[in-house]
């Protein structure tokens, strides 16, 4: 199926290609990223890949759609898959990932100092970008472990769909920034003295606003973190390069709605600016129509005629139902075509809306078939 | 104002949350119009820089400046996009007379630190600006500038942390002025004049997140308002037809006769294809009804917000606002 003349996103070719090692699903909240990631991973596994899917949502979404009751920070084998491949799934525990990363980069004494620091405790459990940073860190870890030949990663439900690209850099910039250097060694002399007046003002303001205790916590955190920081920064950069590498594919997921497509559009531009390899767009949960030859106008006129005559209430109601579905589909197609016109190079595949929720492998398999292009109803 | 009985009469701050994708911005906008309908001045605020409000009202992107976006009856809706950096600068100016320090703060990464990294500080700045708008008076002792403030809040997964500002800063800034600021915000957020409404769709995950979010906010002692069920479609088919169709049974012959009577070609084939649509629809309705039953566990008033088939625009928002008023919400 080639929606609206746009190039087709050939999901099966992508999943079957042994060179494809990482698939990143991104998009705004509520568009079905997690389900799409799980369906892609399952389809890949059942086509012979050894796949692992990382989800970062705190909710039980993936657990439910994979029929699992518990997901922790370790990939678990998903039972019930068919074929020679295998599927593992894990839910990211951001605090644990952060702790493990610190432990791997610091000696025991330094690590203990860091874990005890109140600023670290807050940073590792609530900083807006930590989840994104740790999702990428975990992705890097799994990739380096080389235990799986395909990693599918679902991105966090950020305030902005792009946070997972920006947050690691922002945290890195902060940890490497002038403010922290200064806070980490307030007594330092030399060149810093020249800009000391400005910095003095800044630390004075930060101390007044946030309290001097916070500054002391930050200072001791930086002192302890300094020794492991190089490792952190280097790994963040490695992961960023990994995302740009051949073998990585970004799949943007969008619902056929104005907001979601606007975000998708922004995302496509941003990925291209960052030279991130975009595979294409999944237009998720589209309205499909089983009687496409009956137009909305004709169905609506027929319903009205029956209603006026006061006859055949069943047929009249069904025609009204059909009218609504066709109108909705037409509106979705207009939005889709506008997106396609703005991004003629982006391949697309549609996944029809399902009447019911997804909570088992069969439903994921069906979504996988639609992603593979073999369920092109409507 | 009229004396009709409305569920949220005493509220002045309406916080609207919901799972991502449930349409909370649309519902927040409709709620603001409904609140303004009887002559009030209402402020609609977004805090995530998504610029979701402007396209709904067909106006240019919002800035950190309150601007009229719609007239509603005798009232009006103004809108504001709160940016944490600008809120910080304003805060420094108001409380410390330090507006000019902003440049130096930015250069040394302190603005980035406070607004993006220092955990909790960002949320205090954002809720602080909202609280200021709620408390603002035209002159000391005079009437409030806004009769109501509607906050298009972060999604359900983050709402408790967002509103629980005291916890956010208490672990960190134990003494700084941001702590005093947080205490004031806390007073507004916990007051009887603040309610938190939840937007949901009749689907499993949004309903689950809605119920979880309500429990979480109750545990924090916040006032949970209503549940706004978005994208509700009119019931077209009778219950007996729906029940049978959900089990895969549709009276295809009766349908074909009706299609023939309406003069449509090939009524038998058409009836078979349309019956497939009926079965899907019936299964969807069954899922929606189960979701609605689960929502009843929250024991909160529910309001329906209709699906706008043609997309959301100002005329559609006015229809939704009118319907919210008719349902007695505001």
XYZ file of C-alpha atoms in Angstrom, chain A:
378
model
C 0.000 0.000 0.000
C 1.333 3.394 -0.893
C -0.616 5.917 1.140
C -1.337 9.000 -0.886
C 1.542 8.348 -3.282
C 4.175 8.719 -0.557
C 7.031 6.216 -0.585
C 6.301 3.111 1.462
C 8.109 2.360 4.692
C 9.114 -1.260 4.135
C 9.151 -2.473 7.713
C 9.909 -6.112 6.877
C 12.940 -5.195 4.792
C 14.163 -3.054 7.682
C 13.640 -5.789 10.277
C 15.031 -8.577 8.077
C 18.230 -6.716 7.229
C 20.914 -8.106 9.568
C 22.661 -4.735 9.314
C 19.763 -3.156 11.228
C 20.824 -3.315 14.875
C 18.820 -0.550 16.557
C 15.310 0.753 15.918
C 14.270 3.844 17.897
C 10.539 4.590 18.082
C 9.735 8.195 18.771
C 6.731 10.479 18.655
C 4.510 12.550 20.942
C 2.603 11.123 23.907
C -0.379 8.827 23.412
C 0.287 7.897 19.785
C 1.050 4.250 20.489
C 4.859 4.293 20.568
C 5.124 1.533 23.132
C 2.746 -0.770 21.320
C 4.470 -0.068 18.020
C 7.884 -0.813 19.528
C 6.603 -4.082 20.995
C 4.917 -5.076 17.725
C 8.089 -4.329 15.723
C 10.231 -6.352 18.130
C 7.810 -9.288 18.092
C 7.619 -9.267 14.303
C 11.409 -9.159 14.041
C 11.711 -12.048 16.521
C 9.192 -14.136 14.633
C 11.076 -13.469 11.413
C 14.204 -14.917 12.990
C 15.928 -12.053 14.795
C 17.125 -12.166 18.392
C 15.419 -9.008 19.516
C 15.110 -7.056 22.729
C 12.680 -4.217 23.340
C 13.397 -1.500 25.910
C 10.473 0.494 27.181
C 10.912 3.516 29.368
C 7.325 4.195 30.334
C 6.642 3.989 34.012
C 3.186 2.524 33.323
C 2.473 -1.145 32.854
C 1.831 -0.733 29.169
C 4.406 -2.971 27.640
C 4.045 -5.501 30.424
C 0.380 -5.690 29.574
C 0.780 -5.889 25.841
C 3.393 -8.605 26.239
C 1.305 -10.492 28.744
C 4.011 -10.067 31.381
C 3.312 -9.178 34.960
C 6.734 -7.872 35.881
C 9.443 -6.058 34.029
C 12.579 -4.948 35.817
C 15.818 -3.469 34.640
C 16.952 -6.778 33.131
C 15.749 -8.097 29.778
C 13.391 -11.066 30.276
C 12.517 -13.662 27.682
C 8.989 -13.228 26.364
C 7.319 -16.636 26.241
C 5.057 -17.743 23.415
C 6.868 -16.333 20.393
C 6.905 -18.421 17.220
C 9.827 -19.379 15.017
C 13.589 -19.617 15.563
C 14.162 -16.086 16.796
C 13.681 -14.818 20.309
C 12.204 -11.812 22.050
C 13.311 -10.241 25.296
C 11.682 -7.253 26.937
C 12.703 -4.888 29.683
C 11.360 -1.836 31.431
C 13.903 0.847 32.224
C 14.492 1.590 35.876
C 16.162 4.950 35.564
C 17.510 5.220 39.099
C 18.987 1.753 39.002
C 20.574 2.418 35.623
C 22.109 5.632 36.949
C 23.412 3.828 40.058
C 24.870 1.015 37.976
C 26.562 3.494 35.673
C 28.119 5.306 38.633
C 29.223 2.008 40.175
C 30.804 0.938 36.897
C 32.752 4.190 36.595
C 33.844 4.916 40.173
C 35.719 3.062 42.878
C 33.651 1.787 45.787
C 34.453 4.681 48.106
C 33.641 7.392 45.563
C 30.500 5.558 44.518
C 29.304 5.442 48.133
C 29.935 9.190 48.487
C 27.914 9.861 45.373
C 25.022 7.623 46.424
C 24.828 9.401 49.804
C 24.704 12.855 48.288
C 21.221 14.454 48.444
C 21.730 16.245 45.159
C 22.584 12.979 43.431
C 19.539 11.313 44.949
C 17.265 14.015 43.595
C 19.049 14.165 40.256
C 18.922 10.427 39.692
C 15.248 10.101 40.533
C 13.590 13.278 39.356
C 15.632 15.380 36.961
C 13.498 15.882 33.888
C 16.198 14.585 31.569
C 17.512 11.670 33.598
C 15.057 9.203 32.129
C 16.068 10.150 28.601
C 19.752 10.070 29.472
C 19.429 6.671 31.092
C 17.359 5.261 28.222
C 20.224 6.104 25.902
C 22.783 4.778 28.408
C 20.883 1.487 28.633
C 20.655 1.310 24.868
C 24.429 1.741 24.706
C 24.951 -0.971 27.334
C 22.784 -3.497 25.532
C 24.416 -2.696 22.217
C 27.897 -3.165 23.672
C 26.872 -6.446 25.301
C 26.156 -7.760 21.795
C 23.748 -10.358 23.175
C 20.980 -9.306 20.796
C 21.137 -8.673 17.097
C 18.297 -6.158 17.199
C 17.387 -3.616 19.892
C 14.063 -1.815 19.647
C 13.777 1.172 21.961
C 10.712 3.095 22.942
C 11.453 6.714 23.908
C 10.186 8.367 27.100
C 6.902 10.273 27.149
C 8.706 13.604 27.326
C 7.204 17.045 27.413
C 8.851 17.343 24.069
C 9.352 14.338 21.882
C 12.886 15.559 21.325
C 14.030 15.527 24.924
C 15.726 12.203 24.508
C 18.142 13.784 22.046
C 18.655 16.944 24.054
C 18.617 15.777 27.647
C 21.882 13.821 27.580
C 23.612 16.793 26.033
C 22.043 19.200 28.509
C 23.033 17.086 31.464
C 26.498 16.677 29.961
C 26.766 20.431 29.413
C 25.725 21.048 32.970
C 28.127 18.517 34.431
C 30.896 19.950 32.329
C 29.812 23.559 32.644
C 31.537 26.593 34.012
C 29.118 26.912 36.884
C 29.915 23.454 38.154
C 33.642 23.829 37.646
C 33.417 26.913 39.773
C 31.115 25.418 42.363
C 33.361 22.393 42.554
C 36.386 24.480 43.463
C 35.303 27.831 44.853
C 38.707 28.685 46.206
C 40.430 28.308 42.879
C 42.538 31.251 41.883
C 43.987 32.263 38.552
C 41.911 32.954 35.463
C 38.664 32.432 37.291
C 39.457 35.416 39.429
C 39.106 37.644 36.386
C 35.488 36.665 35.983
C 35.081 36.213 39.702
C 32.804 39.206 40.126
C 30.211 37.801 37.723
C 30.461 34.349 39.178
C 30.266 35.661 42.702
C 27.021 37.356 41.814
C 25.739 34.180 40.204
C 26.573 31.886 43.083
C 25.207 34.501 45.458
C 21.897 34.526 43.622
C 21.746 30.733 43.336
C 22.509 30.474 47.054
C 19.753 32.936 47.904
C 17.214 31.306 45.655
C 17.943 27.661 46.294
C 19.675 27.901 49.657
C 23.326 27.523 50.588
C 22.854 23.892 51.604
C 21.945 22.932 48.053
C 25.097 24.601 46.812
C 27.166 22.659 49.329
C 25.465 19.423 48.216
C 26.177 20.254 44.611
C 29.780 21.095 45.418
C 30.413 17.819 47.188
C 28.571 15.939 44.458
C 30.749 17.527 41.817
C 33.842 16.794 43.874
C 32.969 13.117 44.060
C 31.568 12.925 40.555
C 34.585 14.558 38.950
C 36.529 11.320 38.864
C 33.770 9.441 37.078
C 32.554 12.302 34.954
C 34.951 11.714 32.077
C 33.527 8.227 31.718
C 29.986 9.542 31.749
C 30.581 12.175 29.152
C 32.438 9.807 26.889
C 29.644 7.256 27.070
C 26.996 9.857 26.298
C 28.986 10.842 23.224
C 29.444 7.213 22.194
C 25.717 6.642 22.454
C 24.997 9.742 20.432
C 27.330 8.497 17.711
C 25.683 5.094 17.920
C 22.357 6.750 17.109
C 23.880 8.336 14.009
C 25.572 5.149 12.881
C 24.526 2.883 10.061
C 22.493 0.105 11.538
C 20.312 2.527 13.498
C 16.866 3.414 12.206
C 14.447 5.963 13.647
C 10.783 5.257 13.257
C 8.506 8.214 13.959
C 5.082 7.204 15.242
C 2.127 9.572 14.855
C -1.611 9.434 15.215
C -3.477 10.853 12.202
C -4.237 14.058 14.087
C -3.060 17.587 13.667
C -1.064 17.828 16.902
C 0.688 14.509 16.541
C 1.557 15.117 12.884
C 2.846 18.583 13.677
C 5.162 17.039 16.268
C 6.124 14.304 13.793
C 6.944 16.909 11.196
C 9.140 18.814 13.611
C 10.769 15.555 14.596
C 11.566 14.544 11.025
C 13.241 17.917 10.429
C 15.194 17.668 13.633
C 16.437 14.132 12.951
C 17.612 15.242 9.567
C 19.411 18.257 11.075
C 21.155 15.944 13.555
C 22.024 13.512 10.754
C 20.083 10.742 12.461
C 18.980 7.946 10.105
C 15.207 8.134 9.643
C 13.487 4.981 8.390
C 10.044 6.494 8.072
C 6.690 7.267 9.643
C 4.154 4.902 11.163
C 0.725 6.472 10.911
C -0.932 4.678 13.766
C -4.583 3.917 14.476
C -6.070 5.181 11.238
C -9.772 4.837 10.563
C -10.435 2.166 7.998
C -13.585 1.751 5.984
C -14.851 -1.633 4.825
C -17.206 -0.294 2.153
C -14.963 2.321 0.526
C -17.091 2.603 -2.633
C -19.931 4.254 -0.701
C -19.109 7.942 -0.215
C -20.025 9.965 2.868
C -22.312 12.230 0.842
C -24.221 9.345 -0.669
C -24.497 7.420 2.611
C -25.685 10.519 4.428
C -28.320 11.307 1.760
C -29.573 7.706 1.837
C -29.783 7.768 5.644
C -31.747 10.990 5.513
C -34.181 9.551 2.954
C -34.823 6.513 5.180
C -35.208 8.671 8.294
C -37.664 10.973 6.523
C -39.707 7.998 5.416
C -39.478 6.561 8.931
C -38.426 3.207 7.530
C -35.574 0.756 7.992
C -34.067 2.276 11.162
C -31.244 -0.279 11.189
C -30.067 0.640 7.695
C -30.405 4.355 8.464
C -28.273 4.035 11.604
C -25.646 1.923 9.832
C -25.468 4.484 7.026
C -24.923 7.256 9.620
C -22.176 5.182 11.191
C -20.549 4.691 7.812
C -20.814 8.420 7.048
C -18.909 9.255 10.226
C -16.199 6.717 9.469
C -15.697 7.955 5.909
C -15.561 11.589 7.033
C -13.021 10.736 9.678
C -10.917 8.757 7.213
C -11.085 11.581 4.664
C -9.948 14.092 7.249
C -7.089 11.818 8.286
C -6.064 11.436 4.652
C -5.966 15.177 4.167
C -3.655 15.471 7.176
C -1.551 12.566 5.929
C -1.272 13.991 2.416
C -0.252 17.359 3.760
C 2.507 15.678 5.760
C 3.561 13.696 2.691
C 3.692 16.846 0.577
C 5.895 18.545 3.159
C 8.155 15.498 3.502
C 8.090 13.742 0.126
C 11.164 11.667 1.014
C 9.684 10.086 4.153
C 8.346 6.555 3.749
C 5.054 5.820 5.450
C 2.995 2.881 6.586
C -0.507 2.930 8.078
C -1.737 0.795 10.943
C -5.534 0.698 11.171
C -7.195 1.436 14.510
C -8.299 -1.658 16.355
C -11.740 -1.777 17.892
C -10.319 -3.080 21.151
C -7.295 -2.598 23.404
C -4.059 -4.482 22.860
C -3.081 -6.860 25.590
C -1.746 -10.042 24.075
C 0.773 -11.322 21.572
C -1.933 -12.083 18.998
C -2.977 -8.451 18.901
C 0.679 -7.393 18.642
C 1.132 -9.875 15.797
C -1.783 -8.338 13.939
C -0.288 -4.884 14.356
C 2.997 -6.356 13.139
C 1.254 -7.638 10.009
C -0.149 -4.181 9.336
C 3.324 -2.704 9.864
C 4.653 -5.262 7.381
C 2.083 -3.983 4.897
C 0.057 -7.188 4.682
C -3.074 -5.805 6.321
C -4.058 -2.980 4.073
C -7.769 -2.771 4.768
C -9.565 0.416 3.878
